[in-house]
Short mmCIF file of C-alpha atoms and ligand atoms in Angstrom, two decimals:
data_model
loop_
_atom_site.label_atom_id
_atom_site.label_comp_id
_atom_site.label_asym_id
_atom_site.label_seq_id
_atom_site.Cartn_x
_atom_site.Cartn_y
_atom_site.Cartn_z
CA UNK A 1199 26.18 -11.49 -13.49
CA UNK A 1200 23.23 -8.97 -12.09
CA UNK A 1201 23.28 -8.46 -8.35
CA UNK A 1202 19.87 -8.53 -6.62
CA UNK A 1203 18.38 -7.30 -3.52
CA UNK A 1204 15.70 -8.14 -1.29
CA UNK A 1205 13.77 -5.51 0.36
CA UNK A 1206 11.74 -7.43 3.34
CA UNK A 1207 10.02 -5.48 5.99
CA UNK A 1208 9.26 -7.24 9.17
CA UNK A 1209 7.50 -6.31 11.63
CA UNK A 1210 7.63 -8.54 14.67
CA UNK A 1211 8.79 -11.64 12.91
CA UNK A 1212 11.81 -13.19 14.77
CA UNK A 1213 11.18 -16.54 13.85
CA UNK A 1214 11.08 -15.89 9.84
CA UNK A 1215 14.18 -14.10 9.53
CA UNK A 1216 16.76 -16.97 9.22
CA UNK A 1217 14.18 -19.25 7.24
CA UNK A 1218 13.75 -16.69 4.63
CA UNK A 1219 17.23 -15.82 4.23
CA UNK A 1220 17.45 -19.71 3.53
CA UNK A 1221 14.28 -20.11 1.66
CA UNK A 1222 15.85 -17.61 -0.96
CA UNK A 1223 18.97 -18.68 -1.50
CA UNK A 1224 17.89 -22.12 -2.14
CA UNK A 1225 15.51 -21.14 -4.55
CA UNK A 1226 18.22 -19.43 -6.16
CA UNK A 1227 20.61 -22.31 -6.21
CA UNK A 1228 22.73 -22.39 -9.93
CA UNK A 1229 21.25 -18.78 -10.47
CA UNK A 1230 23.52 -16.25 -11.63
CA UNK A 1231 22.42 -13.56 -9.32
CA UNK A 1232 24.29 -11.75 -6.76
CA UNK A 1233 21.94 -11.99 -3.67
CA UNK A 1234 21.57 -9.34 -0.90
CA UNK A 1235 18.97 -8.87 1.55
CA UNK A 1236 17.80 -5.84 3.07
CA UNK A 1237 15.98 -5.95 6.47
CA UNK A 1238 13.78 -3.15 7.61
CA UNK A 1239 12.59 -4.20 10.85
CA UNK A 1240 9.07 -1.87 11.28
CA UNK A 1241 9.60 -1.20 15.27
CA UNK A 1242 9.38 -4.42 16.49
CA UNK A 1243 8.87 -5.58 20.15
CA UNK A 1244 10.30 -8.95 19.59
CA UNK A 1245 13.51 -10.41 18.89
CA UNK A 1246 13.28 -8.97 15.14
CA UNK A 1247 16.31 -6.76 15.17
CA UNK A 1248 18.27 -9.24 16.91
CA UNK A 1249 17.44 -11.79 14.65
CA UNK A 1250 18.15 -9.45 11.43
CA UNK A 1251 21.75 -8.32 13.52
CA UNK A 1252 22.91 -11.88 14.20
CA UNK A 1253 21.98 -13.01 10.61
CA UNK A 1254 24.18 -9.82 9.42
CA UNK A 1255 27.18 -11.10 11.39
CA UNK A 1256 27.12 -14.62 9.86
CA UNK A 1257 26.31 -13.83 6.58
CA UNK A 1258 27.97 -10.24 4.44
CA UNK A 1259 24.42 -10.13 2.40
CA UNK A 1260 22.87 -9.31 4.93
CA UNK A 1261 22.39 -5.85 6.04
CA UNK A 1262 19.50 -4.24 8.08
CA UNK A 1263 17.97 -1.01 9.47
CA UNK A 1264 16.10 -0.63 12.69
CA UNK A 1265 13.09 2.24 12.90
CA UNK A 1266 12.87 4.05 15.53
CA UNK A 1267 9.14 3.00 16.66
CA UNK A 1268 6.32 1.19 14.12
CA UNK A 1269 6.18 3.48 10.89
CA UNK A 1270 4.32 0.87 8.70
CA UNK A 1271 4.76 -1.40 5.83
CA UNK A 1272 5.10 1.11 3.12
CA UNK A 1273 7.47 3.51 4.76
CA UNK A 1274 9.74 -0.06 5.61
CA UNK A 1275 9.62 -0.35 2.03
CA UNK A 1276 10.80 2.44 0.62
CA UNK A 1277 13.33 2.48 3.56
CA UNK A 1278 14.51 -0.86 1.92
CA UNK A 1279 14.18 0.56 -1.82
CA UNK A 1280 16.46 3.67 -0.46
CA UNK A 1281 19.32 1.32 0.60
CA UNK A 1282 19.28 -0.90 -2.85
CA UNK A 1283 22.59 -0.29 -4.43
CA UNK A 1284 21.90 -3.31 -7.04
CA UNK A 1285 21.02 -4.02 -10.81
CA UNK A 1286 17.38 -4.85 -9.09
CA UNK A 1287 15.51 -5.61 -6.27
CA UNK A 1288 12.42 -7.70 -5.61
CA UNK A 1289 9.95 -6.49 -2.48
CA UNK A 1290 8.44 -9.23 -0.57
CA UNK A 1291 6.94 -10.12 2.99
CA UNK A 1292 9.14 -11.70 5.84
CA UNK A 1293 6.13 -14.45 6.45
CA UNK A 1294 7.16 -16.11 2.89
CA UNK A 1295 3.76 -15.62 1.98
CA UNK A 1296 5.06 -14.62 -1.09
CA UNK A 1297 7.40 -18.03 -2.46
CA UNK A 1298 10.49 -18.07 -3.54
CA UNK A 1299 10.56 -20.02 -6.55
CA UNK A 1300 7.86 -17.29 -8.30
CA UNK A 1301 10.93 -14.12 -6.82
CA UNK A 1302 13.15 -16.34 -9.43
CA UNK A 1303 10.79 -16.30 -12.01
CA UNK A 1304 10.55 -12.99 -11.89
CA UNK A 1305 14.51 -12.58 -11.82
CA UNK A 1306 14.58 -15.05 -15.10
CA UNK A 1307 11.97 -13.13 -16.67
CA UNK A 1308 13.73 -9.69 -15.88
CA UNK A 1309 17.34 -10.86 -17.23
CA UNK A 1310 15.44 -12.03 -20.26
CA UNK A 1311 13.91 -8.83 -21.41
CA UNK A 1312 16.64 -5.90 -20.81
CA UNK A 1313 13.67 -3.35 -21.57
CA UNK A 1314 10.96 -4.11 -18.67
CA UNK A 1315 11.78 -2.23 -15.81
CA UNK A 1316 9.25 -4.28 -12.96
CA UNK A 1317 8.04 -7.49 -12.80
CA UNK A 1318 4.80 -7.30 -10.90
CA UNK A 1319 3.64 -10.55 -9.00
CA UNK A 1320 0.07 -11.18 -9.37
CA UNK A 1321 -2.10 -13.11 -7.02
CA UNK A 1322 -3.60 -15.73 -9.12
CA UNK A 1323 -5.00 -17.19 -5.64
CA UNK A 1324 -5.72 -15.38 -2.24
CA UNK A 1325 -4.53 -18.33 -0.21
CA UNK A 1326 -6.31 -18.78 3.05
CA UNK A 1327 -8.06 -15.76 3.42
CA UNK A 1328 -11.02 -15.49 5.15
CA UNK A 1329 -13.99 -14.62 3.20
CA UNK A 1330 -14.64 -11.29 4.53
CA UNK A 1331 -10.90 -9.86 3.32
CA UNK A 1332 -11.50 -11.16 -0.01
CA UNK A 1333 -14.50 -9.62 -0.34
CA UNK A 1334 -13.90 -6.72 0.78
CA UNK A 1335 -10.51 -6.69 -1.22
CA UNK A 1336 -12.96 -7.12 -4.20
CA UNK A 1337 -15.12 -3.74 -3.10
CA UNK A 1338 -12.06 -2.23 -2.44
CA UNK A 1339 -10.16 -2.86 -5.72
CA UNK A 1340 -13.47 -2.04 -7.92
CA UNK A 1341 -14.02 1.23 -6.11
CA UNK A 1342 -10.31 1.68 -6.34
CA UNK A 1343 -10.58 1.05 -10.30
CA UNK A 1344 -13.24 3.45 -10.70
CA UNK A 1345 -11.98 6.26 -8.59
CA UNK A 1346 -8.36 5.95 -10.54
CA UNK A 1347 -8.09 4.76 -13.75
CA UNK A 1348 -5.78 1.92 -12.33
CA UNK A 1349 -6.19 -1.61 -12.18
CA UNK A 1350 -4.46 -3.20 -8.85
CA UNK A 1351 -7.13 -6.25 -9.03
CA UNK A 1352 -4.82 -9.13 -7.83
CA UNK A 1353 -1.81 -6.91 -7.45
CA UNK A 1354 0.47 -7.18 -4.20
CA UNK A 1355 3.68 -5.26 -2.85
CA UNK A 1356 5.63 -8.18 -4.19
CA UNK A 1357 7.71 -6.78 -7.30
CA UNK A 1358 10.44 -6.81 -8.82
CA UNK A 1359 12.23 -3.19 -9.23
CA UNK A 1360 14.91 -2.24 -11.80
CA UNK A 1361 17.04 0.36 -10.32
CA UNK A 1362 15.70 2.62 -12.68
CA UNK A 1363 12.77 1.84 -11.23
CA UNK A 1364 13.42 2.65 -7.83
CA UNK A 1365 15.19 5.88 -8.45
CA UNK A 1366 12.21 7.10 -9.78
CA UNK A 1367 9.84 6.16 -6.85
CA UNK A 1368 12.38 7.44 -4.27
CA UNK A 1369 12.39 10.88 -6.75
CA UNK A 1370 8.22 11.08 -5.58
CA UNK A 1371 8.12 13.41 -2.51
CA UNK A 1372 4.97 13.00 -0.78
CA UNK A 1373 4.78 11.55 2.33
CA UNK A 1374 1.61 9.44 2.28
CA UNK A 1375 2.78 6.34 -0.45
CA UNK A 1376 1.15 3.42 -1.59
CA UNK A 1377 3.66 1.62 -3.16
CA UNK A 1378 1.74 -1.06 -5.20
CA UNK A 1379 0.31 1.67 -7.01
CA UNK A 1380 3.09 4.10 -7.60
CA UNK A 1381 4.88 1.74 -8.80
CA UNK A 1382 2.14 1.09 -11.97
CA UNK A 1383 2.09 5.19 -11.95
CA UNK A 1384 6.19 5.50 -12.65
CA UNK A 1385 4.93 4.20 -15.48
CA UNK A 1386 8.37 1.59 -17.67
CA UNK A 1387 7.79 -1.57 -19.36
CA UNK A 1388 6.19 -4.32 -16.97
CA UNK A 1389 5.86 -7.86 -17.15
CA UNK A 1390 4.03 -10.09 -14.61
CA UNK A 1391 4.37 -13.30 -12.97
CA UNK A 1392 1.38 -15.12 -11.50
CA UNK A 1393 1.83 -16.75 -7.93
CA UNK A 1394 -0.37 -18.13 -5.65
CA UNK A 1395 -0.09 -17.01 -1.83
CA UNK A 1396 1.13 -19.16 0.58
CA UNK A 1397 -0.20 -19.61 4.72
CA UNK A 1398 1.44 -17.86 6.63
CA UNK A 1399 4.23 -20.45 8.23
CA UNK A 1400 4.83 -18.70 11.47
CA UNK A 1401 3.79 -15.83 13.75
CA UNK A 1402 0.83 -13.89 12.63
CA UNK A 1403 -0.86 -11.46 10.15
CA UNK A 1404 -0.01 -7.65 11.73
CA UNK A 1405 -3.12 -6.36 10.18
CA UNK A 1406 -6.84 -5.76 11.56
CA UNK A 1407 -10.01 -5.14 9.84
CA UNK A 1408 -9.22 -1.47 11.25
CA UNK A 1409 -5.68 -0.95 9.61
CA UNK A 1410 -7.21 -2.57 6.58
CA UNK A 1411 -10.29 0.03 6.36
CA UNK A 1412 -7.40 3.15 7.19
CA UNK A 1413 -4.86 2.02 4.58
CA UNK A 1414 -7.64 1.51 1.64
CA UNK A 1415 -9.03 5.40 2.64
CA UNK A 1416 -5.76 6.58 2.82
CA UNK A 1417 -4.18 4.77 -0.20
CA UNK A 1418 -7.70 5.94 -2.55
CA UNK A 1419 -6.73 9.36 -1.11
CA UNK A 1420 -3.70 9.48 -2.46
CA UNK A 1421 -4.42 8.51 -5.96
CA UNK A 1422 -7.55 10.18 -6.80
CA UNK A 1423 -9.91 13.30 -5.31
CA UNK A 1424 -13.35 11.39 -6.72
CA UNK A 1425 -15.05 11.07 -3.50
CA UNK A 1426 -14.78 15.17 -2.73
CA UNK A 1427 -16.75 15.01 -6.35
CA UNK A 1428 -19.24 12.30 -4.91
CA UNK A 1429 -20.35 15.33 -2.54
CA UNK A 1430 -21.04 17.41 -5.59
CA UNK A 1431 -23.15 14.64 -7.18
CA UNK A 1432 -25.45 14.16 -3.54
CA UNK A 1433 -25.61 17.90 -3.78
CA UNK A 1434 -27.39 18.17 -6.76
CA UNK A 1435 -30.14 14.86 -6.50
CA UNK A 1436 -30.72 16.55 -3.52
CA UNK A 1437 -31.46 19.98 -5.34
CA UNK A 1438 -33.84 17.85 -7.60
CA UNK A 1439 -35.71 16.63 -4.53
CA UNK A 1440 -35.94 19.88 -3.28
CA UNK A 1441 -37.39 21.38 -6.57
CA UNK A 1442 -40.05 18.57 -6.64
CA UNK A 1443 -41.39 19.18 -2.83
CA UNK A 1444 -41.26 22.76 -3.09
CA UNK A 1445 -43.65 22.92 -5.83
CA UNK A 1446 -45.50 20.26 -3.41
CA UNK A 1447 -45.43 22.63 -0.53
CA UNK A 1448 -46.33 25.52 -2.79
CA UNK A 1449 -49.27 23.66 -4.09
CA UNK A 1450 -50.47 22.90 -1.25
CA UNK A 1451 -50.17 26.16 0.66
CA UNK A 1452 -52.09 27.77 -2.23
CA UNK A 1453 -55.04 24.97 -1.80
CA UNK A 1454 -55.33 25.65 2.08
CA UNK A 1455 -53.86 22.64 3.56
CA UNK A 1456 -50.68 23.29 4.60
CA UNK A 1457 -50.82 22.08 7.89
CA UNK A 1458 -49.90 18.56 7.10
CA UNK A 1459 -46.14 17.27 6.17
CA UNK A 1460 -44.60 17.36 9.19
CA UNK A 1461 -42.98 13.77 8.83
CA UNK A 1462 -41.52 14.89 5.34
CA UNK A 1463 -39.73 17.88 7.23
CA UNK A 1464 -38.51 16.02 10.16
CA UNK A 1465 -37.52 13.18 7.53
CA UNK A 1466 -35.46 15.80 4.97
CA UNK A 1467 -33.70 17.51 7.94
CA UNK A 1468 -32.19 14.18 9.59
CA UNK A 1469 -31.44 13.24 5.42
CA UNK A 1470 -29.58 16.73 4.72
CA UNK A 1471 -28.15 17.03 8.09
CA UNK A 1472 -26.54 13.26 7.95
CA UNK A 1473 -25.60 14.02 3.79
CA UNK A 1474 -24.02 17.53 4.87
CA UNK A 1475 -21.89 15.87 7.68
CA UNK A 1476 -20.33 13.05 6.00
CA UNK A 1477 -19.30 15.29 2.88
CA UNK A 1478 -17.69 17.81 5.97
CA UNK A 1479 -15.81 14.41 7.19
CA UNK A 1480 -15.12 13.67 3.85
CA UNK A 1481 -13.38 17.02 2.70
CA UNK A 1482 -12.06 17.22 6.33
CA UNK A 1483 -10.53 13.76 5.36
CA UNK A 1484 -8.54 15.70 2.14
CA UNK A 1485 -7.49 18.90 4.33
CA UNK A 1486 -5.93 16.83 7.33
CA UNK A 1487 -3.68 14.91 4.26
CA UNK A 1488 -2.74 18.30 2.94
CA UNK A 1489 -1.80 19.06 6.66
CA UNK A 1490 0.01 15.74 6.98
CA UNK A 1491 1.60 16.38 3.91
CA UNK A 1492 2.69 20.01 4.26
CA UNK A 1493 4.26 19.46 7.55
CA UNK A 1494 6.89 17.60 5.32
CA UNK A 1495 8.27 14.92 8.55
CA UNK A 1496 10.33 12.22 7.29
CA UNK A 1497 8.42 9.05 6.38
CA UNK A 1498 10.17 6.90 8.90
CA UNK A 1499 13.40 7.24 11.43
CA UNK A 1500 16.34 4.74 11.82
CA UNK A 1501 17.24 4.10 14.65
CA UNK A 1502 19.90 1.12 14.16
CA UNK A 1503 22.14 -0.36 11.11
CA UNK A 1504 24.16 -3.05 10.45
CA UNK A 1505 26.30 -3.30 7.33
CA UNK A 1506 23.75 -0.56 5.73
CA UNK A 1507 25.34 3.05 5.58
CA UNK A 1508 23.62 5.75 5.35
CA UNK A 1509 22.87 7.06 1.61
CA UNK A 1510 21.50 10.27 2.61
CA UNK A 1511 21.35 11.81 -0.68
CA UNK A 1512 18.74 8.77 -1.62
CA UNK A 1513 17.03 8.83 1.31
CA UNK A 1514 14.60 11.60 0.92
CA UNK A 1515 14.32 14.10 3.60
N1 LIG B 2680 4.69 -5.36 8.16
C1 LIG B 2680 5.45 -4.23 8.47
N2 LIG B 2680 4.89 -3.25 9.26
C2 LIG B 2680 3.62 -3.33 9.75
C3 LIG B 2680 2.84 -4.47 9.38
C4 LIG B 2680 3.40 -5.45 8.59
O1 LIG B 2680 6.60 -4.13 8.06
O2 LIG B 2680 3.20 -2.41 10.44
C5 LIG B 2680 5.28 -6.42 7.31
C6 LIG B 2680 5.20 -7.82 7.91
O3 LIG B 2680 6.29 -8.08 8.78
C7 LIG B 2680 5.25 -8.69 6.67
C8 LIG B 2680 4.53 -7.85 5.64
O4 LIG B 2680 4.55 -6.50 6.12
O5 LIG B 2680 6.58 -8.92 6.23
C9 LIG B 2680 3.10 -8.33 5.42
O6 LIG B 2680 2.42 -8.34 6.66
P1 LIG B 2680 1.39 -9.49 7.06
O7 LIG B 2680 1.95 -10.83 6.67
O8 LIG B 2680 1.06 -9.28 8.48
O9 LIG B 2680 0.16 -9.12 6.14
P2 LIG B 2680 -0.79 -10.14 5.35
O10 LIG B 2680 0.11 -11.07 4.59
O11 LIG B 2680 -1.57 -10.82 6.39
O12 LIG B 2680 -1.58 -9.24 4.45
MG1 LIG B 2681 1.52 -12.17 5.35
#
């Protein structure tokens, strides 16, 4: 017999506690796997925590922490990887989005090969997304590809972990994670299961176009310093321009008629001026994530526990 946890971070979703409790152990029916689930309620303003505490106290599997305000999804994951004390654990949302029967699969698939490490799930369908998040997931994944070297087209944060596995991420110190990619960079023997997401069944998605747009900058950030070299690249076909009108001006001066050209010089100082700023944002970008990262804060704060003690030595400070 393996035991298995599963790490689900909720943020504000009361009514999906119970159901996916119950969701997963039915799709685990006549499995030999020693369920737990691990709770890491993101700061919610609803009943969340109450939820998570009452499903605790009916039910020893259950255990839960409580943050102290709304530290995101990826710092309630690895606050849910830093309390897995079994053979495995498999990541997945609260909403269900992510079903059941494919979080066996990947259990089956993990028992049967003793040398992979993670079972990645793999959206072979987006579900209902709207048009605009796939295509910008699409942009973002291909721009993601080329900046990195890694491939996270149709990857997702739902995985299954060896514990292996997960000592090794919680061993990565920075700050600032991205977990569906740090968990292709720990490198170990990975398998995949396809699955196709699910609607939502209750409450709502937590993410806006906003959050989106921050989490891609900030997750590109952290894998790969490509765009500080884009302001190298502008840098130099500007230098080319420059060469050309120079000899232009030059020219020009030399024949007598160097009055003219006053729309080029308005037109290059609004282009160099706009270029020059956006590389400033875009190394100011790098230096405030050095900042963020040097102050060395914790990544999140519990607040609350229930049948979850603390593991301090795993939980990295
Ligand atoms: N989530 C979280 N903290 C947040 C936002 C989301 O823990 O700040 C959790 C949420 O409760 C869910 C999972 O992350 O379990 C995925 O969120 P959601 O379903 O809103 O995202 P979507 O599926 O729409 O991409
Ligand atoms: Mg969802």
């Amino acid at each position: 017999m393996k035991s298995l946890s599963f790490v689900i971070p909720a943020y504000n979703e009361a009514e999906n506690i119970s159901a996916a409790i119950e969701k997963i152990s039915r799709a685990f029916d006549g499995s030999d796997a020693g369920l737990r689930f691990i709770f890491v309620d993101d700061g919610s303003t609803d009943a969340t925590w109450r939820e998570i505490e009452r499903a605790a106290g009916a039910d020893a599997r259950v255990s839960g922490v409580s943050f102290s305000k709304n530290f995101g999804k990826e710092a309630a994951i690895f606050a849910g990887l830093s309390h897995v004390d079994t053979d495995a654990c498999i990541v997945m949302d609260a909403d269900m989005q992510h079903p059941a029967e494919a979080a066996r699969r990947m259990y089956e698939l993990w028992r049967e090969n003793p040398s992979v490490e993670i079972v990645e799930g793999i959206k072979r369908s987006r579900g209902s997304e709207s048009l605009g998040s796939r295509m910008f997931a699409k942009v973002f994944y291909r721009f993601f590809n080329r900046a990195t070297d890694l491939d996270l087209t149709g990857s997702s944060d739902f995985k299954l972990l060896s514990r292996t596995a997960v000592d090794e991420l919680l061993r990565l110190p920075e700050r600032f994670t991205f977990f569906r990619a740090l968990s292709h960079w720990i490198g170990f023997e990975t398998a995949q299961v396809g699955f196709d997401v699910e609607p939502r069944e209750r409450g709502e998605t937590k993410w806006s176009f906003f959050m989106l747009l921050k989490y891609g900058m900030s997750s590109v950030s952290s894998f790969s310093s490509s765009p500080m070299q884009i302001v190298t690249v502008c840098g130099f076909v500007f230098l080319i321009f420059t060469i050309i009108l120079a000899v232009q001006t030059l020219v020009r001066f030399f024949m007598g008629q160097s009055l003219e050209g006053f729309t080029t010089v308005i037109l290059i100082l609004l282009f160099s001026g706009s270029i020059i700023m956006l590389s400033l944002g875009m190394i100011g970008y790098y230096v405030s994530r050095i900042y963020d990262e040097l102050k060395r804060r914790p990544r999140y704060i519990v607040a609350k526990r229930v049948n979850a003690e603390e593991k301090t030595h795993r939980e990295i400070m």
